Amino acid sequence: MGRRTIVHVDMDAFFCAVELLRHPEYAGKPLVVGGRRDSTRAVVSSCSYEARAYGIHSAMPIQKAVRLCPHAIFIPPDHAAYVEVSSRIHALFETMAPVVEPVSIDEAFLDMSGCEHFYDDLTTMGAVIKQRVYETVRCKATVGIAENKLLAKLATDLSKPDGLMVIDRHNMDEILLPLPVRKLWGVGEKTAEQLASLNIHTVADIRKCGPDRLKNLLGSWGSAIYQMALGQDERPVETPKPAKSIGHEVTFAEDIPFGPALFDALSAVSHQTAKRLQKDGRYGRTVHLKVRFSDFKTITRSQTHSEGFNRASFIYNTALSLLKKIPPRPVRLLGVSVSDLQTCRQTSLFSTTDEGRVDELLNKLNSGLKNPLITTAADLAVKTGRFADQVTGPEPPHPARRTTYPPSQKP
Amino acid sequence: MKFKIQRERLVQGISTVERAVSGKDTKDASSPITGIFIETVDNQLHLVATDLEIGVECFIPAEVEEIGKIVLEGRVLSQLARKLDGEEVRCQLKESGIALLECGRARFNLHTLPAGDFPALPDIEGEQMWKIKQSDLRRMIRQTIFSVSADDSKPVLSGVKMEIDGLELHMAATDIYRLAYRHTPLVNEAAGAKAAEIIPARALQELLRVLDNEDEALVEFYITRKLAMFRLPGVKVTTRVIDGLFPDYRRALQFSDSGTKAIKVQRSELLAAVERAALITSRRGMSLVKLALDAGEKLLSVYAQEAEVGQVNEDIPVQGDLDESPEPVEATYQTYYLMDVLRYLDSDEVALDIGDGRRQGIIRPVGDDNYIYVLMPVRVG
């Protein structure tokens, strides 16, 4: 791979920054986005640097944050507003970089290889990006530039907030070597402990240790860590490819006998699948059912329709008819997914309900919500397992041992 | 049975009926419906083929020396008749059940299928037949049949609805996403008799092959609850009707006549532009084209894009009383829903209402009020 120029852009305390645009009066004060101060279950989504000074950080329960800083301002998140600002930032990146890979709502990689000559040097490039972001959305960003994703992200980590850092061959070792191992991508507490057992605490220690011992200790992950310690990372910046299928599956804490309780669970996974389809604005044409029996034998069944669909009731009914054709044995895992995805749908001359208009209305009502609040009665019946309830009466749902979705993206 | 016939006439007769031969390679290889039935009738050959769904029969002049009937394997007969080299074909049934077929220097000895078991085509007797010009029926079929559904799971949509209200014949075909409709006056009014049945597209396709384009020739037909029969000079097409409920197509034709929104555009220009657009989008998934009307500039933009191929735009001049304060109108359609209709219309100009991306679009031939084509848009995103 030739020499690349990779830029990592990370918005500073993004949710807070967006809130500050609407509430300038919060400026300079500890601000916590996540939930109201009396919220018992919410966690911190984002907090201002003033709040961080009190030890507040994201994912912390709101109540703990209240104890740490009682006079902080606590507000619930307004996801729609953040998405809107984020999409404007993304649109800006698209005009500046040939390849843009959004990492999350407030973070992206830009592959600027070949664009270097537009700027005096890489520091100027970074400064221009920071400035354009600020001009576009009035929020501050930290920019890291290096020849790969690992180092670019490291550069933003080390220079936040409102920072700009270029890591190149001249300063790489100076920056990298003294870093604690935890700063490397994917090195968590557990790996850090294992490394500490070899008396490895810093990146320099990893270099000294050499690849072979690391590989003995951690297998291929050890080799990967050694590569990172050398500052090497070949991963390309990639435009996200749309998923080929969307689905949901659930593994039961106890095997479920074939019967109403299983249909109940099927309605729940159908509903999750439909929710994701609708969120992505897509329609599928094929429903896949995956069933793993108690003896781990796994079977899949599918049915293709001539028309696109995105409704939970439709997915449930198709999956149910497939389920009823398989041997009635206790089930350990149940999954539903939808493929042949399209972003468009041929409308019909003869639909009795104007599904298109219903979709449009639902999209409008639910726009920006993480969990759509409004749905059709038929889909609600699927969500609440009403079909099965009619047979079994209200029974507590079986606890899920683990859920993953989409199944195809499971590592 | 023994006859002589001009080779060309035999080929013509066979090609008229051959597509009705049962295509199923039946388990019973000796089933006579895999063959073409040939019977001598008054210096004519009567050729019949059927798959029990549709039946086609025709009469061709021949020199009959001995009366009789035989059934010859359909595919073999139609292929060899075309390959024969000579003016005259001589055919004779020998006592052993072998037919001797001679033409030029070639002598075929062909096994025959049991002629006695060949099913008699049902006949509709005693009813007064409706009459319509062949050229009219031909146009009606051509301009509707392409809209039937290709989806095998919906048999009622694999046919064309034919309705006779006593005065006129109405034909409608739909796959539920688009609808083609034409009505034409009957030549006789047949005492006000009425009918409304779904005729298999396949039968109409066969009929189309034999209908004359000449203006004055007539076709007689009759439709019952079970059967439809079309009779032309020398040819008869019989078919079962499709049982089931056809969509209420008249509902799809009930829209406020948004005449002001219809623009006039050269049919061949629009067709060519959509065909070009289809070139880059005809990949997996739907092939889509976006029509956008700029009323101010009097231009219709035909736009298509495909992520990994590219995009194309073409602006076509349009005419018509365009709104003074035009909202930009655009709608996305499947390319072949547009190409199909534009290919089969005859008029130079079409009146096009592109809809608004939600409601239906409408296409009519300019100067011909008897035809209407309605198509639904594709919702994108």
PDB file of C-alpha atoms in Angstrom, chain A residues 164-390:
ATOM      1  CA  LEU A 164      -5.049  19.212  15.845  1.00  0.00           C
ATOM      2  CA  MET A 165      -2.195  16.750  15.620  1.00  0.00           C
ATOM      3  CA  VAL A 166      -0.214  15.323  12.742  1.00  0.00           C
ATOM      4  CA  ILE A 167       1.660  12.110  13.370  1.00  0.00           C
ATOM      5  CA  ASP A 168       4.325  11.433  10.765  1.00  0.00           C
ATOM      6  CA  ARG A 169       7.474   9.333  10.600  1.00  0.00           C
ATOM      7  CA  HIS A 170       9.477  11.966  12.416  1.00  0.00           C
ATOM      8  CA  ASN A 171       7.365  12.257  15.536  1.00  0.00           C
ATOM      9  CA  MET A 172       5.681   8.858  15.533  1.00  0.00           C
ATOM     10  CA  ASP A 173       8.006   7.041  17.913  1.00  0.00           C
ATOM     11  CA  GLU A 174       8.267  10.027  20.176  1.00  0.00           C
ATOM     12  CA  ILE A 175       4.472   9.985  20.575  1.00  0.00           C
ATOM     13  CA  LEU A 176       3.848   6.265  20.405  1.00  0.00           C
ATOM     14  CA  LEU A 177       6.534   4.705  22.548  1.00  0.00           C
ATOM     15  CA  PRO A 178       5.693   6.219  25.948  1.00  0.00           C
ATOM     16  CA  LEU A 179       1.955   5.487  25.594  1.00  0.00           C
ATOM     17  CA  PRO A 180       0.353   2.976  27.934  1.00  0.00           C
ATOM     18  CA  VAL A 181      -0.760  -0.158  26.071  1.00  0.00           C
ATOM     19  CA  ARG A 182      -4.411   0.677  26.772  1.00  0.00           C
ATOM     20  CA  LYS A 183      -4.202   3.500  24.244  1.00  0.00           C
ATOM     21  CA  LEU A 184      -3.918   0.973  21.400  1.00  0.00           C
ATOM     22  CA  TRP A 185      -7.060   0.098  19.504  1.00  0.00           C
ATOM     23  CA  GLY A 186      -8.942  -2.793  21.079  1.00  0.00           C
ATOM     24  CA  VAL A 187      -6.559  -3.256  24.005  1.00  0.00           C
ATOM     25  CA  GLY A 188      -8.859  -3.455  27.006  1.00  0.00           C
ATOM     26  CA  GLU A 189      -8.435  -4.207  30.660  1.00  0.00           C
ATOM     27  CA  LYS A 190      -8.050  -7.923  30.135  1.00  0.00           C
ATOM     28  CA  THR A 191      -5.343  -7.674  27.483  1.00  0.00           C
ATOM     29  CA  ALA A 192      -3.592  -4.987  29.515  1.00  0.00           C
ATOM     30  CA  GLU A 193      -3.486  -7.352  32.503  1.00  0.00           C
ATOM     31  CA  GLN A 194      -2.074 -10.166  30.383  1.00  0.00           C
ATOM     32  CA  LEU A 195       0.570  -7.819  29.017  1.00  0.00           C
ATOM     33  CA  ALA A 196       1.356  -6.551  32.489  1.00  0.00           C
ATOM     34  CA  SER A 197       2.103 -10.143  33.483  1.00  0.00           C
ATOM     35  CA  LEU A 198       4.970  -9.970  30.977  1.00  0.00           C
ATOM     36  CA  ASN A 199       5.966  -6.637  32.455  1.00  0.00           C
ATOM     37  CA  ILE A 200       4.688  -4.854  29.364  1.00  0.00           C
ATOM     38  CA  HIS A 201       3.133  -1.525  30.225  1.00  0.00           C
ATOM     39  CA  THR A 202       3.960   0.821  27.367  1.00  0.00           C
ATOM     40  CA  VAL A 203       4.149   0.645  23.627  1.00  0.00           C
ATOM     41  CA  ALA A 204       7.929   0.722  23.958  1.00  0.00           C
ATOM     42  CA  ASP A 205       7.695  -2.448  26.082  1.00  0.00           C
ATOM     43  CA  ILE A 206       5.733  -4.157  23.309  1.00  0.00           C
ATOM     44  CA  ARG A 207       8.389  -3.259  20.772  1.00  0.00           C
ATOM     45  CA  LYS A 208      11.102  -4.645  23.027  1.00  0.00           C
ATOM     46  CA  CYS A 209       9.134  -7.800  23.682  1.00  0.00           C
ATOM     47  CA  GLY A 210       8.994  -8.649  19.987  1.00  0.00           C
ATOM     48  CA  PRO A 211       6.306 -10.390  17.945  1.00  0.00           C
ATOM     49  CA  ASP A 212       7.021 -14.002  18.854  1.00  0.00           C
ATOM     50  CA  ARG A 213       6.455 -13.841  22.594  1.00  0.00           C
ATOM     51  CA  LEU A 214       3.314 -11.766  22.051  1.00  0.00           C
ATOM     52  CA  LYS A 215       2.004 -14.329  19.647  1.00  0.00           C
ATOM     53  CA  ASN A 216       2.669 -17.104  22.137  1.00  0.00           C
ATOM     54  CA  LEU A 217       0.784 -15.186  24.783  1.00  0.00           C
ATOM     55  CA  LEU A 218      -2.163 -13.883  22.787  1.00  0.00           C
ATOM     56  CA  GLY A 219      -2.186 -15.730  19.469  1.00  0.00           C
ATOM     57  CA  SER A 220      -2.976 -13.718  16.370  1.00  0.00           C
ATOM     58  CA  TRP A 221      -4.225 -10.878  18.549  1.00  0.00           C
ATOM     59  CA  GLY A 222      -0.651 -10.657  19.871  1.00  0.00           C
ATOM     60  CA  SER A 223       0.663 -10.199  16.341  1.00  0.00           C
ATOM     61  CA  ALA A 224      -1.924  -7.501  15.749  1.00  0.00           C
ATOM     62  CA  ILE A 225      -0.839  -5.671  18.899  1.00  0.00           C
ATOM     63  CA  TYR A 226       2.785  -5.795  17.763  1.00  0.00           C
ATOM     64  CA  GLN A 227       1.792  -4.337  14.381  1.00  0.00           C
ATOM     65  CA  MET A 228       0.021  -1.501  16.169  1.00  0.00           C
ATOM     66  CA  ALA A 229       3.033  -0.882  18.371  1.00  0.00           C
ATOM     67  CA  LEU A 230       5.013  -0.358  15.171  1.00  0.00           C
ATOM     68  CA  GLY A 231       2.387   2.189  14.147  1.00  0.00           C
ATOM     69  CA  GLN A 232       1.269  -0.014  11.264  1.00  0.00           C
ATOM     70  CA  ASP A 233      -2.325  -0.353  10.147  1.00  0.00           C
ATOM     71  CA  GLU A 234      -3.367  -1.348   6.654  1.00  0.00           C
ATOM     72  CA  ARG A 235      -7.124  -1.038   7.038  1.00  0.00           C
ATOM     73  CA  PRO A 236      -8.592   1.060   4.251  1.00  0.00           C
ATOM     74  CA  VAL A 237     -11.017   3.915   4.749  1.00  0.00           C
ATOM     75  CA  GLU A 238     -14.229   2.471   3.405  1.00  0.00           C
ATOM     76  CA  THR A 239     -17.552   3.884   2.450  1.00  0.00           C
ATOM     77  CA  PRO A 240     -19.983   1.729   4.389  1.00  0.00           C
ATOM     78  CA  LYS A 241     -21.667  -0.831   2.186  1.00  0.00           C
ATOM     79  CA  PRO A 242     -25.355  -1.338   2.738  1.00  0.00           C
ATOM     80  CA  ALA A 243     -26.133  -4.565   4.544  1.00  0.00           C
ATOM     81  CA  LYS A 244     -27.324  -7.401   2.332  1.00  0.00           C
ATOM     82  CA  SER A 245     -29.766  -8.566   4.938  1.00  0.00           C
ATOM     83  CA  ILE A 246     -31.375  -7.271   8.065  1.00  0.00           C
ATOM     84  CA  GLY A 247     -32.533  -9.436  10.892  1.00  0.00           C
ATOM     85  CA  HIS A 248     -32.674 -10.354  14.508  1.00  0.00           C
ATOM     86  CA  GLU A 249     -32.164 -13.535  16.440  1.00  0.00           C
ATOM     87  CA  VAL A 250     -32.554 -14.656  19.992  1.00  0.00           C
ATOM     88  CA  THR A 251     -31.059 -17.519  21.985  1.00  0.00           C
ATOM     89  CA  PHE A 252     -33.307 -18.669  24.791  1.00  0.00           C
ATOM     90  CA  ALA A 253     -32.175 -19.182  28.355  1.00  0.00           C
ATOM     91  CA  GLU A 254     -34.169 -22.397  28.290  1.00  0.00           C
ATOM     92  CA  ASP A 255     -35.184 -24.328  25.199  1.00  0.00           C
ATOM     93  CA  ILE A 256     -38.728 -23.493  24.183  1.00  0.00           C
ATOM     94  CA  PRO A 257     -41.109 -26.257  23.181  1.00  0.00           C
ATOM     95  CA  PHE A 258     -42.714 -25.915  19.780  1.00  0.00           C
ATOM     96  CA  GLY A 259     -45.947 -24.052  20.402  1.00  0.00           C
ATOM     97  CA  PRO A 260     -47.513 -20.730  21.301  1.00  0.00           C
ATOM     98  CA  ALA A 261     -44.566 -19.494  23.370  1.00  0.00           C
ATOM     99  CA  LEU A 262     -42.297 -20.025  20.379  1.00  0.00           C
ATOM    100  CA  PHE A 263     -44.707 -18.148  18.109  1.00  0.00           C
ATOM    101  CA  ASP A 264     -44.630 -15.401  20.703  1.00  0.00           C
ATOM    102  CA  ALA A 265     -40.856 -15.206  20.437  1.00  0.00           C
ATOM    103  CA  LEU A 266     -41.150 -15.262  16.651  1.00  0.00           C
ATOM    104  CA  SER A 267     -43.398 -12.238  16.743  1.00  0.00           C
ATOM    105  CA  ALA A 268     -40.824 -10.410  18.855  1.00  0.00           C
ATOM    106  CA  VAL A 269     -37.939 -11.085  16.450  1.00  0.00           C
ATOM    107  CA  SER A 270     -40.164 -10.281  13.464  1.00  0.00           C
ATOM    108  CA  HIS A 271     -40.948  -6.994  15.075  1.00  0.00           C
ATOM    109  CA  GLN A 272     -37.282  -6.190  15.697  1.00  0.00           C
ATOM    110  CA  THR A 273     -36.501  -7.014  12.076  1.00  0.00           C
ATOM    111  CA  ALA A 274     -39.299  -4.803  10.774  1.00  0.00           C
ATOM    112  CA  LYS A 275     -38.190  -1.988  13.037  1.00  0.00           C
ATOM    113  CA  ARG A 276     -34.719  -2.040  11.546  1.00  0.00           C
ATOM    114  CA  LEU A 277     -36.039  -2.285   7.989  1.00  0.00           C
ATOM    115  CA  GLN A 278     -38.256   0.718   8.556  1.00  0.00           C
ATOM    116  CA  LYS A 279     -35.484   2.666  10.231  1.00  0.00           C
ATOM    117  CA  ASP A 280     -33.256   2.072   7.198  1.00  0.00           C
ATOM    118  CA  GLY A 281     -36.110   2.966   4.835  1.00  0.00           C
ATOM    119  CA  ARG A 282     -35.818  -0.369   3.093  1.00  0.00           C
ATOM    120  CA  TYR A 283     -38.027  -3.105   1.785  1.00  0.00           C
ATOM    121  CA  GLY A 284     -37.160  -6.778   1.589  1.00  0.00           C
ATOM    122  CA  ARG A 285     -38.454  -9.449  -0.697  1.00  0.00           C
ATOM    123  CA  THR A 286     -37.263 -12.609   1.042  1.00  0.00           C
ATOM    124  CA  VAL A 287     -37.910 -13.758   4.609  1.00  0.00           C
ATOM    125  CA  HIS A 288     -35.411 -16.178   6.161  1.00  0.00           C
ATOM    126  CA  LEU A 289     -36.177 -18.237   9.222  1.00  0.00           C
ATOM    127  CA  LYS A 290     -33.379 -19.772  11.278  1.00  0.00           C
ATOM    128  CA  VAL A 291     -34.088 -22.351  13.948  1.00  0.00           C
ATOM    129  CA  ARG A 292     -31.572 -24.141  16.145  1.00  0.00           C
ATOM    130  CA  PHE A 293     -32.913 -27.118  18.046  1.00  0.00           C
ATOM    131  CA  SER A 294     -31.814 -28.221  21.498  1.00  0.00           C
ATOM    132  CA  ASP A 295     -29.305 -30.622  19.919  1.00  0.00           C
ATOM    133  CA  PHE A 296     -27.715 -27.671  18.033  1.00  0.00           C
ATOM    134  CA  LYS A 297     -28.965 -28.906  14.696  1.00  0.00           C
ATOM    135  CA  THR A 298     -29.732 -25.723  12.774  1.00  0.00           C
ATOM    136  CA  ILE A 299     -32.076 -25.337   9.868  1.00  0.00           C
ATOM    137  CA  THR A 300     -32.970 -22.362   7.719  1.00  0.00           C
ATOM    138  CA  ARG A 301     -35.994 -21.810   5.547  1.00  0.00           C
ATOM    139  CA  SER A 302     -36.864 -18.910   3.296  1.00  0.00           C
ATOM    140  CA  GLN A 303     -39.639 -17.571   1.179  1.00  0.00           C
ATOM    141  CA  THR A 304     -39.456 -14.919  -1.515  1.00  0.00           C
ATOM    142  CA  HIS A 305     -42.315 -12.615  -2.375  1.00  0.00           C
ATOM    143  CA  SER A 306     -42.836 -10.762  -5.598  1.00  0.00           C
ATOM    144  CA  GLU A 307     -43.381  -7.475  -3.819  1.00  0.00           C
ATOM    145  CA  GLY A 308     -41.227  -5.617  -1.330  1.00  0.00           C
ATOM    146  CA  PHE A 309     -42.402  -5.476   2.276  1.00  0.00           C
ATOM    147  CA  ASN A 310     -41.306  -3.896   5.553  1.00  0.00           C
ATOM    148  CA  ARG A 311     -44.186  -4.670   7.858  1.00  0.00           C
ATOM    149  CA  ALA A 312     -43.799  -6.726  11.037  1.00  0.00           C
ATOM    150  CA  SER A 313     -47.141  -8.438  10.497  1.00  0.00           C
ATOM    151  CA  PHE A 314     -46.123  -9.485   6.996  1.00  0.00           C
ATOM    152  CA  ILE A 315     -42.726 -10.765   8.138  1.00  0.00           C
ATOM    153  CA  TYR A 316     -44.315 -12.577  11.079  1.00  0.00           C
ATOM    154  CA  ASN A 317     -46.950 -14.283   8.968  1.00  0.00           C
ATOM    155  CA  THR A 318     -44.389 -15.455   6.432  1.00  0.00           C
ATOM    156  CA  ALA A 319     -41.971 -16.652   9.115  1.00  0.00           C
ATOM    157  CA  LEU A 320     -44.785 -18.371  10.991  1.00  0.00           C
ATOM    158  CA  SER A 321     -45.873 -20.319   7.924  1.00  0.00           C
ATOM    159  CA  LEU A 322     -42.239 -21.410   7.475  1.00  0.00           C
ATOM    160  CA  LEU A 323     -41.944 -22.309  11.163  1.00  0.00           C
ATOM    161  CA  LYS A 324     -45.053 -24.444  11.059  1.00  0.00           C
ATOM    162  CA  LYS A 325     -43.513 -26.593   8.334  1.00  0.00           C
ATOM    163  CA  ILE A 326     -40.465 -27.637  10.378  1.00  0.00           C
ATOM    164  CA  PRO A 327     -40.331 -30.557  12.806  1.00  0.00           C
ATOM    165  CA  PRO A 328     -42.000 -29.536  16.079  1.00  0.00           C
ATOM    166  CA  ARG A 329     -39.067 -29.892  18.485  1.00  0.00           C
ATOM    167  CA  PRO A 330     -37.753 -27.748  21.340  1.00  0.00           C
ATOM    168  CA  VAL A 331     -35.951 -24.713  20.024  1.00  0.00           C
ATOM    169  CA  ARG A 332     -32.799 -23.133  21.359  1.00  0.00           C
ATOM    170  CA  LEU A 333     -32.339 -20.258  18.929  1.00  0.00           C
ATOM    171  CA  LEU A 334     -34.796 -18.461  16.706  1.00  0.00           C
ATOM    172  CA  GLY A 335     -33.870 -15.915  14.051  1.00  0.00           C
ATOM    173  CA  VAL A 336     -35.639 -13.970  11.355  1.00  0.00           C
ATOM    174  CA  SER A 337     -33.935 -11.968   8.658  1.00  0.00           C
ATOM    175  CA  VAL A 338     -34.946 -10.252   5.464  1.00  0.00           C
ATOM    176  CA  SER A 339     -32.910 -10.036   2.260  1.00  0.00           C
ATOM    177  CA  ASP A 340     -33.213  -8.836  -1.360  1.00  0.00           C
ATOM    178  CA  LEU A 341     -33.258  -5.387   0.140  1.00  0.00           C
ATOM    179  CA  GLN A 342     -34.403  -2.429  -1.883  1.00  0.00           C
ATOM    180  CA  THR A 343     -34.642   1.224  -1.076  1.00  0.00           C
ATOM    181  CA  CYS A 344     -37.642   1.620  -3.294  1.00  0.00           C
ATOM    182  CA  ARG A 345     -41.021   0.030  -3.638  1.00  0.00           C
ATOM    183  CA  GLN A 346     -43.334  -0.289  -6.590  1.00  0.00           C
ATOM    184  CA  THR A 347     -46.712   1.034  -5.479  1.00  0.00           C
ATOM    185  CA  SER A 348     -49.899  -0.744  -6.450  1.00  0.00           C
ATOM    186  CA  LEU A 349     -52.985   0.386  -8.313  1.00  0.00           C
ATOM    187  CA  PHE A 350     -55.264  -1.699  -6.161  1.00  0.00           C
ATOM    188  CA  SER A 351     -54.038  -1.477  -2.579  1.00  0.00           C
ATOM    189  CA  THR A 352     -57.040  -1.083  -0.332  1.00  0.00           C
ATOM    190  CA  THR A 353     -55.142   0.898   2.252  1.00  0.00           C
ATOM    191  CA  ASP A 354     -52.704   3.371   0.867  1.00  0.00           C
ATOM    192  CA  GLU A 355     -49.654   1.708   2.346  1.00  0.00           C
ATOM    193  CA  GLY A 356     -47.346   4.242   0.841  1.00  0.00           C
ATOM    194  CA  ARG A 357     -49.091   7.089   2.583  1.00  0.00           C
ATOM    195  CA  VAL A 358     -49.196   5.157   5.832  1.00  0.00           C
ATOM    196  CA  ASP A 359     -45.448   4.567   5.566  1.00  0.00           C
ATOM    197  CA  GLU A 360     -44.813   8.183   4.838  1.00  0.00           C
ATOM    198  CA  LEU A 361     -46.893   9.294   7.792  1.00  0.00           C
ATOM    199  CA  LEU A 362     -45.209   6.810  10.122  1.00  0.00           C
ATOM    200  CA  ASN A 363     -41.793   7.939   8.953  1.00  0.00           C
ATOM    201  CA  LYS A 364     -42.697  11.529   9.666  1.00  0.00           C
ATOM    202  CA  LEU A 365     -44.115  10.784  13.099  1.00  0.00           C
ATOM    203  CA  ASN A 366     -41.206   8.586  14.101  1.00  0.00           C
ATOM    204  CA  SER A 367     -38.449  10.579  12.469  1.00  0.00           C
ATOM    205  CA  GLY A 368     -35.400  10.984  14.628  1.00  0.00           C
ATOM    206  CA  LEU A 369     -36.682   8.632  17.283  1.00  0.00           C
ATOM    207  CA  LYS A 370     -34.433   5.772  18.172  1.00  0.00           C
ATOM    208  CA  ASN A 371     -37.454   3.574  18.843  1.00  0.00           C
ATOM    209  CA  PRO A 372     -40.461   4.331  16.667  1.00  0.00           C
ATOM    210  CA  LEU A 373     -43.377   5.204  18.927  1.00  0.00           C
ATOM    211  CA  ILE A 374     -46.180   4.897  16.424  1.00  0.00           C
ATOM    212  CA  THR A 375     -46.973   1.789  14.469  1.00  0.00           C
ATOM    213  CA  THR A 376     -49.924   0.100  12.780  1.00  0.00           C
ATOM    214  CA  ALA A 377     -52.373  -1.977  14.771  1.00  0.00           C
ATOM    215  CA  ALA A 378     -51.384  -5.136  12.918  1.00  0.00           C
ATOM    216  CA  ASP A 379     -47.730  -4.564  13.697  1.00  0.00           C
ATOM    217  CA  LEU A 380     -48.541  -3.743  17.293  1.00  0.00           C
ATOM    218  CA  ALA A 381     -50.302  -7.085  17.556  1.00  0.00           C
ATOM    219  CA  VAL A 382     -47.114  -8.733  16.367  1.00  0.00           C
ATOM    220  CA  LYS A 383     -44.995  -6.717  18.778  1.00  0.00           C
ATOM    221  CA  THR A 384     -47.093  -7.626  21.763  1.00  0.00           C
ATOM    222  CA  GLY A 385     -47.399 -11.261  20.727  1.00  0.00           C
ATOM    223  CA  ARG A 386     -51.158 -10.979  20.692  1.00  0.00           C
ATOM    224  CA  PHE A 387     -51.443 -13.844  18.244  1.00  0.00           C
ATOM    225  CA  ALA A 388     -49.854 -16.244  20.675  1.00  0.00           C
ATOM    226  CA  ASP A 389     -51.526 -14.720  23.696  1.00  0.00           C
ATOM    227  CA  GLN A 390     -54.871 -15.739  22.400  1.00  0.00           C
TER     228      GLN A 390
END
